[in-house]
CSV table of C-alpha atoms and ligand atoms in Angstrom, one decimal:
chain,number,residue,atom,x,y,z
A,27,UNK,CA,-34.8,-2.5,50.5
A,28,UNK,CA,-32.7,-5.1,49.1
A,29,UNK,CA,-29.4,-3.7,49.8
A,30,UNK,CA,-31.0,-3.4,53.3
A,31,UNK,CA,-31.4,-7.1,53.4
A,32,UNK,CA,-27.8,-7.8,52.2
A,33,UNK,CA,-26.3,-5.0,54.3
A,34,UNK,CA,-28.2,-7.3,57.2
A,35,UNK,CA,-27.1,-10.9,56.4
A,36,UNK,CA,-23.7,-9.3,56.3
A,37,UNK,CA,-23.1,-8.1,59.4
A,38,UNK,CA,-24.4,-11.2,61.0
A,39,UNK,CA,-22.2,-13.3,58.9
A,40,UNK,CA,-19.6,-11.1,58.4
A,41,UNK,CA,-15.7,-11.3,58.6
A,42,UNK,CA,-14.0,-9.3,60.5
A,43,UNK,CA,-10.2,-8.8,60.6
A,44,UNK,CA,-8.1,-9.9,63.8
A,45,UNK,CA,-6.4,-6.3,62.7
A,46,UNK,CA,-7.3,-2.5,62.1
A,47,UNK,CA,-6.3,0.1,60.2
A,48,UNK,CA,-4.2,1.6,62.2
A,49,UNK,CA,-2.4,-1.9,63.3
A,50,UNK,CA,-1.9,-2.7,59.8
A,51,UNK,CA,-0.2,0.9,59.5
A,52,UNK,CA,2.4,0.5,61.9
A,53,UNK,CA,3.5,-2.8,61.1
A,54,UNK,CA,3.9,-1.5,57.3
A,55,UNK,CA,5.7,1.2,58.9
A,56,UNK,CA,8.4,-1.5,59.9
A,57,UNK,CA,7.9,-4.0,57.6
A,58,UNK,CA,6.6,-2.9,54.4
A,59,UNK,CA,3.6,-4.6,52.8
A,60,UNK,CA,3.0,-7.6,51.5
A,61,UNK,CA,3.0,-9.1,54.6
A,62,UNK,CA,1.3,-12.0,56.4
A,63,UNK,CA,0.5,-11.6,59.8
A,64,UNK,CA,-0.7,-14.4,62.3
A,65,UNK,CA,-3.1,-13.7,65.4
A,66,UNK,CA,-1.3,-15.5,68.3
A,67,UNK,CA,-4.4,-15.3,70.5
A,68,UNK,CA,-6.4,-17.0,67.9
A,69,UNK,CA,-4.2,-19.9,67.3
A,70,UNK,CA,-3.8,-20.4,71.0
A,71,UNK,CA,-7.7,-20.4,71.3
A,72,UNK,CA,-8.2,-22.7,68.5
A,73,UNK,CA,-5.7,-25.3,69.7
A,74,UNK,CA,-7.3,-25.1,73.2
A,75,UNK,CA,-10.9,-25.5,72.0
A,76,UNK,CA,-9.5,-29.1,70.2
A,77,UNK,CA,-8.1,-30.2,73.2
A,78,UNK,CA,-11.1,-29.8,75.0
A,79,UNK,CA,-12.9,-31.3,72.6
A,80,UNK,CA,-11.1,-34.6,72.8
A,81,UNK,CA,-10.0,-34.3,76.3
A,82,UNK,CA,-12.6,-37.9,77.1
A,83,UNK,CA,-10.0,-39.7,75.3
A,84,UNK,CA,-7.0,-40.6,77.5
A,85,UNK,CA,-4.3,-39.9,74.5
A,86,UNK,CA,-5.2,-37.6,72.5
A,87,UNK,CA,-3.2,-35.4,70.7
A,88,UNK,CA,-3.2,-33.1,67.9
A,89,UNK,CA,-0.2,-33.6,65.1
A,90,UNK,CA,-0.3,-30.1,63.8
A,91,UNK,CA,0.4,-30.5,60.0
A,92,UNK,CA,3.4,-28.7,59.4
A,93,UNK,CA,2.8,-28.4,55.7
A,94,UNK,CA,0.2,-26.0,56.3
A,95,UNK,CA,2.3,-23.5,57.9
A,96,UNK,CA,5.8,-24.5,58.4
A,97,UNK,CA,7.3,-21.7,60.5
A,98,UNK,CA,9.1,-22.0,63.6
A,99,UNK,CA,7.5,-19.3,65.6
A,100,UNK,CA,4.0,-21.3,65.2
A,101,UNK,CA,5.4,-24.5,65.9
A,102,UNK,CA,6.4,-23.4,68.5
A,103,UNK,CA,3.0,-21.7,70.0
A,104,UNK,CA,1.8,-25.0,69.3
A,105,UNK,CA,4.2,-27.3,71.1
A,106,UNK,CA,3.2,-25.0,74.3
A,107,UNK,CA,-0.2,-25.8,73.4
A,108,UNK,CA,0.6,-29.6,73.8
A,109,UNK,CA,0.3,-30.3,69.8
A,110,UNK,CA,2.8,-32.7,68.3
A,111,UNK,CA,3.6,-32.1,64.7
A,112,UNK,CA,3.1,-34.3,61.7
A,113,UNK,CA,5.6,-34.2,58.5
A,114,UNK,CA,5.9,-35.1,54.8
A,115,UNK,CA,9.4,-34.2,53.9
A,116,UNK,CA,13.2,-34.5,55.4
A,117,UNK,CA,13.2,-30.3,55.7
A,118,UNK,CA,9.6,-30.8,57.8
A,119,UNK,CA,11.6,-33.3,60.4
A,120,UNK,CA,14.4,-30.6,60.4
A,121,UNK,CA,12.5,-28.1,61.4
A,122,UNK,CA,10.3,-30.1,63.3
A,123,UNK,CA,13.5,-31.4,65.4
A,124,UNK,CA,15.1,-27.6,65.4
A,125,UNK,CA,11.7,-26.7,67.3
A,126,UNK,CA,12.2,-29.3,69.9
A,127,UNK,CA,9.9,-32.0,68.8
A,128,UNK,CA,11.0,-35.7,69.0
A,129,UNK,CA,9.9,-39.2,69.1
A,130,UNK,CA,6.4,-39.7,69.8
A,131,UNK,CA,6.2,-35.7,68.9
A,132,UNK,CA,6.2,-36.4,65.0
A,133,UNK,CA,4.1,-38.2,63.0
A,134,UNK,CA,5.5,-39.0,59.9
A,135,UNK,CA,2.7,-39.5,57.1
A,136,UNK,CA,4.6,-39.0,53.5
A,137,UNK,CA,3.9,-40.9,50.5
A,138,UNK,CA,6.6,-42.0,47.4
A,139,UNK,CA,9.1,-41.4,50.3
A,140,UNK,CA,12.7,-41.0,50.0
A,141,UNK,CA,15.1,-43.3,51.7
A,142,UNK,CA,17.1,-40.0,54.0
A,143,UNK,CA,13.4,-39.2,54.6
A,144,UNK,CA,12.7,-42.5,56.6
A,145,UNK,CA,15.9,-42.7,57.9
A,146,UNK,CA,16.2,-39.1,59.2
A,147,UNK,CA,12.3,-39.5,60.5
A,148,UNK,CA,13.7,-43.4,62.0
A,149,UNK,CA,16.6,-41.2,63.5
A,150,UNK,CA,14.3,-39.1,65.6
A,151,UNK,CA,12.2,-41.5,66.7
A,152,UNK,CA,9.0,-40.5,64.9
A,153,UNK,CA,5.9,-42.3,64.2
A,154,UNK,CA,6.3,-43.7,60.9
A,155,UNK,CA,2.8,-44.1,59.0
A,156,UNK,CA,3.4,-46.1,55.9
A,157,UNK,CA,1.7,-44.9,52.8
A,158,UNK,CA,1.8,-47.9,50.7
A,159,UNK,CA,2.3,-51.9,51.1
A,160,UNK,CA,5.5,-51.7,49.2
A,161,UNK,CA,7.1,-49.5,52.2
A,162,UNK,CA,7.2,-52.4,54.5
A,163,UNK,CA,10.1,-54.1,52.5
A,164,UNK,CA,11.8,-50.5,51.8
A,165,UNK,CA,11.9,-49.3,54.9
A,166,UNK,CA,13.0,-53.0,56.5
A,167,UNK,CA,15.7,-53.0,54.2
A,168,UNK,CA,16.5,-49.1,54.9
A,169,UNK,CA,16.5,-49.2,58.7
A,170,UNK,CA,14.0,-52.2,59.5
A,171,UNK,CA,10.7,-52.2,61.5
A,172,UNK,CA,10.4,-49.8,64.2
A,173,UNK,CA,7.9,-50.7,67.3
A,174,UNK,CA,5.9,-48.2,66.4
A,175,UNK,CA,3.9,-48.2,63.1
A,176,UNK,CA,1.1,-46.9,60.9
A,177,UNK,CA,-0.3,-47.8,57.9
A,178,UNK,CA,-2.5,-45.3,56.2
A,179,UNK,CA,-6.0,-47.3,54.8
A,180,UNK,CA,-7.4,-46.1,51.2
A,181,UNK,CA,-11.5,-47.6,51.0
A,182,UNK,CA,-11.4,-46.7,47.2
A,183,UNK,CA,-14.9,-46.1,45.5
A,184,UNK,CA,-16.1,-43.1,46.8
A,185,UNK,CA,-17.1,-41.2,50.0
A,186,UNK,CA,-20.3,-39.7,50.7
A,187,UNK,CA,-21.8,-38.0,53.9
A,188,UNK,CA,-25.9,-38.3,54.0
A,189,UNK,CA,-25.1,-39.4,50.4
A,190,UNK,CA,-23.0,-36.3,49.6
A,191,UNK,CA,-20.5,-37.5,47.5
A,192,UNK,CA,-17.4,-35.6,49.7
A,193,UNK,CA,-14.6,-37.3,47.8
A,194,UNK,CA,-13.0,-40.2,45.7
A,195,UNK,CA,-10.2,-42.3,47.6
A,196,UNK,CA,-10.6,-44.6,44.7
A,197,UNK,CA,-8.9,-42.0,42.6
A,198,UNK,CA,-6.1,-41.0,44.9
A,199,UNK,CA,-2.5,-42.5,45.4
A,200,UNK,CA,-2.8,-42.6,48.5
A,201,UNK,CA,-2.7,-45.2,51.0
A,202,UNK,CA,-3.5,-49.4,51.3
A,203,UNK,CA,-5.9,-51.2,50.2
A,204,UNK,CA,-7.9,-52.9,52.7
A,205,UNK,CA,-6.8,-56.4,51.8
A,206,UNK,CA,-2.8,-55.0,51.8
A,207,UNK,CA,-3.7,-53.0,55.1
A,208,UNK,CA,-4.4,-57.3,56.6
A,209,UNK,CA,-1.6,-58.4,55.0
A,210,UNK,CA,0.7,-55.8,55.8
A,211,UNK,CA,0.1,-55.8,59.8
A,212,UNK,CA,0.3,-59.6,59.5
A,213,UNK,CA,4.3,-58.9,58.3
A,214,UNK,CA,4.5,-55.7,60.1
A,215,UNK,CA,4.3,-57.9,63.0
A,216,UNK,CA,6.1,-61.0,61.8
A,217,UNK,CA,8.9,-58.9,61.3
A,218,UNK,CA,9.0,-57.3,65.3
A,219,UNK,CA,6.5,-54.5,65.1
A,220,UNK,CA,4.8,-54.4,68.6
A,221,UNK,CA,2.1,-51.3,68.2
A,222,UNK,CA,0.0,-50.2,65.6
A,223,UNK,CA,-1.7,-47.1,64.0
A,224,UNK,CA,-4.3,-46.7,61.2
A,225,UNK,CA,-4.3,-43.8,59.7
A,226,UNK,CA,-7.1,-42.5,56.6
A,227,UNK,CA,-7.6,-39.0,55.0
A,228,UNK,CA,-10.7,-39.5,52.9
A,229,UNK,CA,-12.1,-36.0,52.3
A,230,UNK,CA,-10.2,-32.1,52.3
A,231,UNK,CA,-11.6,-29.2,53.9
A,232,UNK,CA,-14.7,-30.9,54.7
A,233,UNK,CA,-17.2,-28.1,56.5
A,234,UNK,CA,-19.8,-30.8,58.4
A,235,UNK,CA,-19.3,-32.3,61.6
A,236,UNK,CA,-20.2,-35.6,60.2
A,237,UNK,CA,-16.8,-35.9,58.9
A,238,UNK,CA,-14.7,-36.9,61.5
A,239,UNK,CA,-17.5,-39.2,63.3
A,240,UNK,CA,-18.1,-40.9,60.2
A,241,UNK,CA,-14.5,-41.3,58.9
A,242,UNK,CA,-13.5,-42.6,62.6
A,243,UNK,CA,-16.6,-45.1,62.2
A,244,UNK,CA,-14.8,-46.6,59.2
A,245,UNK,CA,-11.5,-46.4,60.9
A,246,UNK,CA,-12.7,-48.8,64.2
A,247,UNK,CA,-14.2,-50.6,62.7
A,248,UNK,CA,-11.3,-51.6,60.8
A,249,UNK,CA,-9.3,-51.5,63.8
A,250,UNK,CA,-11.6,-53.7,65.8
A,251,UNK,CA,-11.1,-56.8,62.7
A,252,UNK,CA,-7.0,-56.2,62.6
A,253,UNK,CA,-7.3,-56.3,66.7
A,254,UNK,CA,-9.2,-59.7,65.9
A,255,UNK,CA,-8.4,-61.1,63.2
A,256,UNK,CA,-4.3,-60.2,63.1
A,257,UNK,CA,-3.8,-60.0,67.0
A,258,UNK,CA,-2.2,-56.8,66.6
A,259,UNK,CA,-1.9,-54.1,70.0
A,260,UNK,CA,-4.3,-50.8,68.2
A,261,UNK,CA,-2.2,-48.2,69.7
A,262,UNK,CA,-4.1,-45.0,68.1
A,263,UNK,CA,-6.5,-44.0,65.2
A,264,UNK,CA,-5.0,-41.1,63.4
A,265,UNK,CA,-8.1,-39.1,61.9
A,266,UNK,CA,-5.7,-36.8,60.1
A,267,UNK,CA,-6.6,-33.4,58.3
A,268,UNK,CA,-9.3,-32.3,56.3
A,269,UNK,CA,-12.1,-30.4,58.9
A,270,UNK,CA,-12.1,-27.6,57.1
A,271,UNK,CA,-13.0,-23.7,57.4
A,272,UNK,CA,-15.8,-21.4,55.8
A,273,UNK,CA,-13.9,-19.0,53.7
A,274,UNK,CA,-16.8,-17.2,52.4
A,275,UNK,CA,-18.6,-14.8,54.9
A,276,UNK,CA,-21.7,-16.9,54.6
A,277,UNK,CA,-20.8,-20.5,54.8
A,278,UNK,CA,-21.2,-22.6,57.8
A,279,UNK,CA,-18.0,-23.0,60.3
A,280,UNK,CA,-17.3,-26.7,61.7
A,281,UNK,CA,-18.2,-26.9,65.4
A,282,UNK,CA,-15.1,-28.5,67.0
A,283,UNK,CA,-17.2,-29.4,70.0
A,284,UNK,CA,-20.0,-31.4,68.5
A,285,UNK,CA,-17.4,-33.2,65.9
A,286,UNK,CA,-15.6,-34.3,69.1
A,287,UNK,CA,-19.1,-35.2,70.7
A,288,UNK,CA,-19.6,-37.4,67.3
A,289,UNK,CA,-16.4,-39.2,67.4
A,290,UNK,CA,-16.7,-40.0,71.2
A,291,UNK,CA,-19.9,-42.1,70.5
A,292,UNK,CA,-18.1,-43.7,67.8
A,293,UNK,CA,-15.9,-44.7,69.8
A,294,UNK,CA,-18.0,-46.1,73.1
A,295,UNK,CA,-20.3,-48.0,70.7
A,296,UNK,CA,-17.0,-49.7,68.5
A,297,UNK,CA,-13.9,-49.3,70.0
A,298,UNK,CA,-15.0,-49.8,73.7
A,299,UNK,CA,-16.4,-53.2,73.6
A,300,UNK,CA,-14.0,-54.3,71.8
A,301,UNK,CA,-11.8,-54.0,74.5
A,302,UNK,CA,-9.9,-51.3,72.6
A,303,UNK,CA,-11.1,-48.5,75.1
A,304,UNK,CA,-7.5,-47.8,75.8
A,305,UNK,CA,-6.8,-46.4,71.8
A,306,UNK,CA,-5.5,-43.0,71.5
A,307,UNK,CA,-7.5,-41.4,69.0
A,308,UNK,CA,-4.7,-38.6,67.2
A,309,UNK,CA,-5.5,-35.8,64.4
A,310,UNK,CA,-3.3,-33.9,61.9
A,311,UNK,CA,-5.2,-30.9,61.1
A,312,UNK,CA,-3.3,-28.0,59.3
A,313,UNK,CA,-6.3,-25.5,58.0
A,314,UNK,CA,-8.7,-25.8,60.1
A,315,UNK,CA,-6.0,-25.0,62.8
A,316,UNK,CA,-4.2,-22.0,61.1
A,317,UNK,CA,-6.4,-20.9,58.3
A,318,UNK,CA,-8.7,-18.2,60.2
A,319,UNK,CA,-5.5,-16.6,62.0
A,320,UNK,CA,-3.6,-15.6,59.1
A,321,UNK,CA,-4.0,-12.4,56.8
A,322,UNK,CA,-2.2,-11.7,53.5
A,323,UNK,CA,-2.0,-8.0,53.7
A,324,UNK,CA,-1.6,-5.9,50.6
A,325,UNK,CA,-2.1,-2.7,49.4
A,326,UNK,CA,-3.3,-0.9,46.7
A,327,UNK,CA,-0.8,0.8,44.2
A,328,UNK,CA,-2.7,0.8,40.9
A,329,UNK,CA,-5.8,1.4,39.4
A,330,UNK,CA,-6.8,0.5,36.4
A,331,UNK,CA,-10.3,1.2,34.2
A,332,UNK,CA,-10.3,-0.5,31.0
A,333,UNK,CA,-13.2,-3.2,30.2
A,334,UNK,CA,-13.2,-3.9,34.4
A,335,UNK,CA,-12.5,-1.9,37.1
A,336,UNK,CA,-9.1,-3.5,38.3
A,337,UNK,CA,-7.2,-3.1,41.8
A,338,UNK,CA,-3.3,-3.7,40.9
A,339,UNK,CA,-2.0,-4.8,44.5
A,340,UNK,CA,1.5,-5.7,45.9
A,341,UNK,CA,1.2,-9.1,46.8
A,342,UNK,CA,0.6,-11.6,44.1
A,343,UNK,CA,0.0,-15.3,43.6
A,344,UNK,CA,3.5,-16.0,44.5
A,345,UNK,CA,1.9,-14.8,47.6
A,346,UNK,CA,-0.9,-16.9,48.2
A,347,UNK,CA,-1.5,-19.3,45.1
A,348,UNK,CA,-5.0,-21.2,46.5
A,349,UNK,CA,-7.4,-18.1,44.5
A,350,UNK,CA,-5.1,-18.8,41.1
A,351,UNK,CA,-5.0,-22.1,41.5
A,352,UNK,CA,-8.0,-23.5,42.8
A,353,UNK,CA,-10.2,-20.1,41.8
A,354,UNK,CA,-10.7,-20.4,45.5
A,355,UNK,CA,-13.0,-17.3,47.8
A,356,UNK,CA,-10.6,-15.3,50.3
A,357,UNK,CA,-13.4,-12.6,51.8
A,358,UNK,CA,-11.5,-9.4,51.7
A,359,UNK,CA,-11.8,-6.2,53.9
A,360,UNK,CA,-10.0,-2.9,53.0
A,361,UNK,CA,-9.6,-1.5,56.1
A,362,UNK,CA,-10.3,1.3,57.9
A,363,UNK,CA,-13.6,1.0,55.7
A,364,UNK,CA,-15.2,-1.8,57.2
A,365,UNK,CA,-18.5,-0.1,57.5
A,366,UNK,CA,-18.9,1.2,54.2
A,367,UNK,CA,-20.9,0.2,51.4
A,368,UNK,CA,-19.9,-2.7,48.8
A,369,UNK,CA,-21.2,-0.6,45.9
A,370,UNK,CA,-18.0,-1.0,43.4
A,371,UNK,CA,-17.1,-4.1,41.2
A,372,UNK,CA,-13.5,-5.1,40.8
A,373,UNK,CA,-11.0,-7.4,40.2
A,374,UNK,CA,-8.5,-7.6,42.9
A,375,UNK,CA,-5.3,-8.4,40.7
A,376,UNK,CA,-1.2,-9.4,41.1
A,377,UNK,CA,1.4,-8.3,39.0
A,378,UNK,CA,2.4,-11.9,37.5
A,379,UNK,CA,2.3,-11.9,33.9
A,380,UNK,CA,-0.1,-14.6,34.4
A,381,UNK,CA,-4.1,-13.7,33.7
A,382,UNK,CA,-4.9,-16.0,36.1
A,383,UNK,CA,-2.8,-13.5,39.1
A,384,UNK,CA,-6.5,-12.5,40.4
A,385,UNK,CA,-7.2,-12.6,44.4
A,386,UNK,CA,-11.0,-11.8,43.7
A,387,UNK,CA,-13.3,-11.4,40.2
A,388,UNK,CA,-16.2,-9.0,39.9
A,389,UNK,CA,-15.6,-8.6,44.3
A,390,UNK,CA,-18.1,-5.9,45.8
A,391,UNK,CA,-15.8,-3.5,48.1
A,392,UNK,CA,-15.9,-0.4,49.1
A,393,UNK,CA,-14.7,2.5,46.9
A,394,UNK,CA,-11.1,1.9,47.1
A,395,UNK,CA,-8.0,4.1,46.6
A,396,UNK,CA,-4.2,3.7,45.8
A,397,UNK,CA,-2.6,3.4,49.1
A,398,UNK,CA,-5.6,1.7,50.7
A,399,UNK,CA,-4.7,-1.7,53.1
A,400,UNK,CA,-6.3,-4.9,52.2
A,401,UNK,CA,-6.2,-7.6,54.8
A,402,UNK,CA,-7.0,-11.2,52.3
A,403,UNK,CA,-8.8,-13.3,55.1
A,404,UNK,CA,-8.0,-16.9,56.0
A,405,UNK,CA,-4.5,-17.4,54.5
A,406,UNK,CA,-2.9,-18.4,57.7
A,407,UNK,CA,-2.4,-22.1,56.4
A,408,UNK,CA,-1.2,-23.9,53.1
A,409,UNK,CA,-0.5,-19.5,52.6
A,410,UNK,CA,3.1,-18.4,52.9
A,411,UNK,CA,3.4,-22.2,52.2
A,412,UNK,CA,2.2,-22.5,48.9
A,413,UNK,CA,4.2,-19.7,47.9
A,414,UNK,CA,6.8,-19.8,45.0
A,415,UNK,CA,9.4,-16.9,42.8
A,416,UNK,CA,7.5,-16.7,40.0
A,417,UNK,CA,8.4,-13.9,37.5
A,418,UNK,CA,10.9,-13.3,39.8
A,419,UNK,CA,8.8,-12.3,42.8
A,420,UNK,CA,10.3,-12.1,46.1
A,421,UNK,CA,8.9,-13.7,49.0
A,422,UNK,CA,7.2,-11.5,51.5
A,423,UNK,CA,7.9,-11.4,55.7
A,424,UNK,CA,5.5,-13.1,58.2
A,425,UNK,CA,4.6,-11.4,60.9
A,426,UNK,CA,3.2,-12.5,64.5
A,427,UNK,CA,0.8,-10.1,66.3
A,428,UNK,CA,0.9,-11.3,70.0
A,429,UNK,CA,-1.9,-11.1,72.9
A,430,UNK,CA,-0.9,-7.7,73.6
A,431,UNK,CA,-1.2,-5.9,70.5
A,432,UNK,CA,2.6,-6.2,70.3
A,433,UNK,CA,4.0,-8.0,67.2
A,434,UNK,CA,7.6,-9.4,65.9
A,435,UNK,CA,8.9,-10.6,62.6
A,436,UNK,CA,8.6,-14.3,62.7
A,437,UNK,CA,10.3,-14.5,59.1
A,438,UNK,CA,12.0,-11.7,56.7
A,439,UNK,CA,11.1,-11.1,53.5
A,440,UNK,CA,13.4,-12.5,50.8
A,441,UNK,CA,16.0,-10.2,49.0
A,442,UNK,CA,17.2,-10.3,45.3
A,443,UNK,CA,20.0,-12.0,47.2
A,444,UNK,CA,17.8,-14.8,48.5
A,445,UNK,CA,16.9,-15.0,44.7
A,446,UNK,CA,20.0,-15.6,43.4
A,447,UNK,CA,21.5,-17.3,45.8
A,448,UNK,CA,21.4,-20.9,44.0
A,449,UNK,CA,23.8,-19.2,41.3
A,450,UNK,CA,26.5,-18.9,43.7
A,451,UNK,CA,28.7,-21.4,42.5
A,452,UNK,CA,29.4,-19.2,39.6
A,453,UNK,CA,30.3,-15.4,39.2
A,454,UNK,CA,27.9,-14.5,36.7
A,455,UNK,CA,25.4,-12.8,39.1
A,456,UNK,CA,28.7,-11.7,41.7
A,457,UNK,CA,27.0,-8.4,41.8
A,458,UNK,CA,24.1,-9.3,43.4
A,459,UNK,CA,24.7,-12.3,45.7
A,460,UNK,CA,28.0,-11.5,47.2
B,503,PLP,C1,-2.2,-32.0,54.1
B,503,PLP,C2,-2.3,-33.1,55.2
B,503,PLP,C3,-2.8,-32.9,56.4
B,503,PLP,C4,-3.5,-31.6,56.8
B,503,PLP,O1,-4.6,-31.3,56.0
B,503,PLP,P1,-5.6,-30.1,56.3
B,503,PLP,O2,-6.6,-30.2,55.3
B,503,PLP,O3,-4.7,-28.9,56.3
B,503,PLP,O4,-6.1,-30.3,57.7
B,503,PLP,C5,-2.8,-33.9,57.3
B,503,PLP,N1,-2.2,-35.1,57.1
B,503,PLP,C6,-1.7,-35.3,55.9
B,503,PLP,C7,-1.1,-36.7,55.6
B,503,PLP,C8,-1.7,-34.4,54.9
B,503,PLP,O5,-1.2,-34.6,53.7
C-alpha cells in the first residue's frame, strides 16, 4: 500500500530522461562514457517559451549567462534563438566574440574586474555593467565612459518573498549601494554617459514566480527616482539570473509565463506612468535556461558492499562538482530500467580520493549492475563548467543530440596531453605532451 502511493506520486512527478537506453548506447559506442549530452530541442523550446513570455515589452532580450555553459555549439543555438550573451571574464568575451556576438550582443556584468577585461569588453562594444562605485574612476581612466552603462544596485539587509527570507545582499560583494548607485549616475553622466542600465541579482535559483516581479518592483522603482531625481535616459532594467529549476522529482518548476505576467504589471503600474514605458526590460539567466537539457552520463564499473552498498561510476566530481560541493539533489535514472522498482539503497560514488566524490547518499534505484548507464539529470548548466583536474582526472566530451535523434561532438574529451600541456616549456614530461 505504501509503496503503491510512492510508486504513484512518482510517476506524476517524475523525471524522465530526454535519452534512452539505447541512445545512450550508441553514443558510448562513439564517444565513450563520461559524457554530457545536451537536448537541442529542449534548449530551443526553453529559449522560445521566454521570449514569449516577454514579448509585451518592446526590447527584450535574454543575455544568456555564458558562465553557466560556456560552449560554442550552445551559444550558438542561442544567438539563432535571438539571446544575446552576458560575460564575467576576458576568455567569456572571446568566445562570446568567436560566436559572433558584438556590441549590444554582450552584457558585461563582472565584479573585481581586470583592466584587459574592460578594455577587451570596451573593444567589442559591450554593455558594460559596473559592479562597484570605485569602477567609474577605473574604467574612466582605462578607456573612459562609454554611452552605454550599468550599474549593478546591492539593497543590503535581507530579501524575503511573503516573508521568506530568499537571500542576504547585505552579505554579498556585490554591487552599489543605493546612495553610490545616485552618486555614481550623477558622474556617470557628468562625465558623457548618455544611457543607463540598472542591473540587481538579489536571490540564486529562486523556484517562485514572485521573484522576478518582486525584484523588478525594487528595480523601477529605483529607476523611476534616478529618471527623476538624476535626469538620467533609463535605457533597460537588467533582471539577471537566479529563476531557478526543481532538481528533485517532486519540487515545484517556475512558470516562465506567469513570472512574465508578474513583471508586466510591475511594469504598467511603475515604469509606465513614469513615462519610462519605453525601458527595455533584459535577463541573464544561465540555469534556468540550460539546467533541464543537460545529462552527465556515467556508467557503472564497480560495486562495492562494505558498511553501504556503493555504485563506483566513471565520472566524478571533476565532472559535475554542485552534489560535492553544495551536497546538492541530481534525480538519477539508470536507464533502460525506468520502470522498475527503487527497492535498493546506495551511494552513487566518483573515484576522487575525496569522501565527499558522492553524486547521491542512501539514493533508492533500481537493482543496478556493472555496465549499467546512468543519465545524472539537470547538469546542463554551471555542469561541464564547474568542472576541474582534480587527482588528475581528465575532462570528459560534450555531446549535442539534435531534433532528429542525430547527435555530434560539440567538445572532446581531454587527453593526458591536455593535462600536461602547461609543462611544455620544459622536457620533463616530453613523453607525453609532444
Ligand atoms: C551567475 C550569473 C548569472 C546567471 O545566474 P543563473 O542562476 O545561472 O541564472 C547571471 N548574471 C550574473 C551577473 C551572474 O553572476
Amino acid at each position: 500500500m505504501h509503496t503503491n502511493i510512492i510508486e504513484q506520486k512518482g510517476m506524476i512527478n517524475m523525471k524522465t530522461p530526454f535519452i534512452d537506453k539505447a541512445k545512450a548506447e550508441e553514443i558510448a559506442a562513439q564517444f565513450p562514457t563520461p559524457f554530457h549530452v545536451y537536448d537541442e530541442k529542449g534548449i530551443r523550446q526553453r529559449a522560445r517559451d521566454l521570449n514569449n513570455a516577454f514579448s509585451w515589452n518592446k526590447g527584450y532580450r535574454e543575455y544568456f549567462a555564458v558562465k553557466a555553459t560556456p560552449n560554442p555549439f550552445i551559444l550558438k543555438i542561442l544567438k539563432e534563438e535571438g539571446c544575446g550573451v552576458d560575460c564575467s571574464s576576458l576568455t567569456e568575451l572571446m568566445l562570446s566574440d568567436c560566436c559572433g556576438f558584438s556590441g549590444e550582443d554582450i552584457m558585461f556584468s563582472s565584479n573585481v574586474t581586470p583592466k584587459e577585461d574592460y578594455l577587451k569588453a570596451r573593444e567589442l562594444g559591450a554593455f558594460i555593467n559596473l559592479d562597484d562605485f570605485t569602477h567609474i574612476e577605473f574604467l574612466d581612466k582605462l578607456c573612459g565612459i562609454p554611452e552605454n552603462i550599468c550599474c549593478r544596485y546591492n539593497p543590503g539587509g535581507s530579501f524575503a518573498i511573503e516573508s521568506q527570507i530568499m537571500d542576504t545582499p547585505g552579505e554579498a560583494k556585490y554591487g552599489f549601494t543605493e546612495e553610490q548607485l545616485f552618486e555614481g549616475f550623477r558622474i556617470l553622466k557628468e562625465k558623457g554617459a548618455k544611457h543607463f542600465g540598472i542591473h540587481a541579482f538579489l536571490a540564486s535559483n529562486t523556484v517562485s514566480n514572485a521573484y522576478y516581479p518582486q525584484l523588478a518592483r525594487i528595480l523601477f522603482d529605483l529607476a523611476v527616482r534616478l529618471h527623476k531625481e538624476v535626469g538620467v535616459d533609463i535605457k533597460f532594467v537588467n533582471l539577471s539570473g537566479g529563476v531557478g529549476i526543481g532538481y528533485r522529482p517532486d519540487d515545484e518548476q517556475n512558470d516562465i509565463f506567469a513570472i512574465g505576467e508578474g513583471v508586466r504589471q510591475a511594469f504598467e503600474e511603475i515604469m509606465v506612468p513614469a513615462g519610462l514605458g519605453n525601458a527595455a526590460i533584459f535577463t541573464e539567466l544561465g540555469r534556468y535556461m540550460l539546467a533541464p537539457f543537460g545529462h552527465l552520463v556515467t556508467k557503472c564499473i564497480h560495486q562495492k558492499h562494505i558498511y553501504k552498498e556503493y555504485i563506483g561510476v566513471d565520472a566524478t566530481a571533476c565532472d559535475l562538482m554542485r552534489p560535492a560541493m553544495y551536497g546538492a539533489y541530481h534525480h538519477i535514472t539508470v536507464l533502460g530500467k525506468e520502470n522498475e522498482p527503487c527497492d535498493h539503497k546506495y551511494d552513487v560514488t566518483g573515484s576522487l580520493c575525496e569522501n565527499n566524490d558522492k553524486f547521491a547518499i542512501d539514493r533508492m534505484l533500481p537493482e543496478i549492475n556493472i555496465g549499467d548507464i546512468l543519465a545524472i539529470h539537470d547538469s546542463g548548466a554551471h555542469g561541464y563548467a564547474m568542472g576541474y583536474n582534480y587527482n588528475g582526472r581528465l575532462r570528459h566530451a560534450e555531446i549535442l543530440l539534435h531534433e532528429d535523434g542525430t547527435f555530434d561532438m560539440i567538445r572532446r574529451a581531454e587527453t593526458p596531453k591536455d593535462y600536461f600541456a602547461t609543462f611544455d616549456f620544459c622536457d620533463i614530461l616530453d613523453k607525453y605532451t609532444k
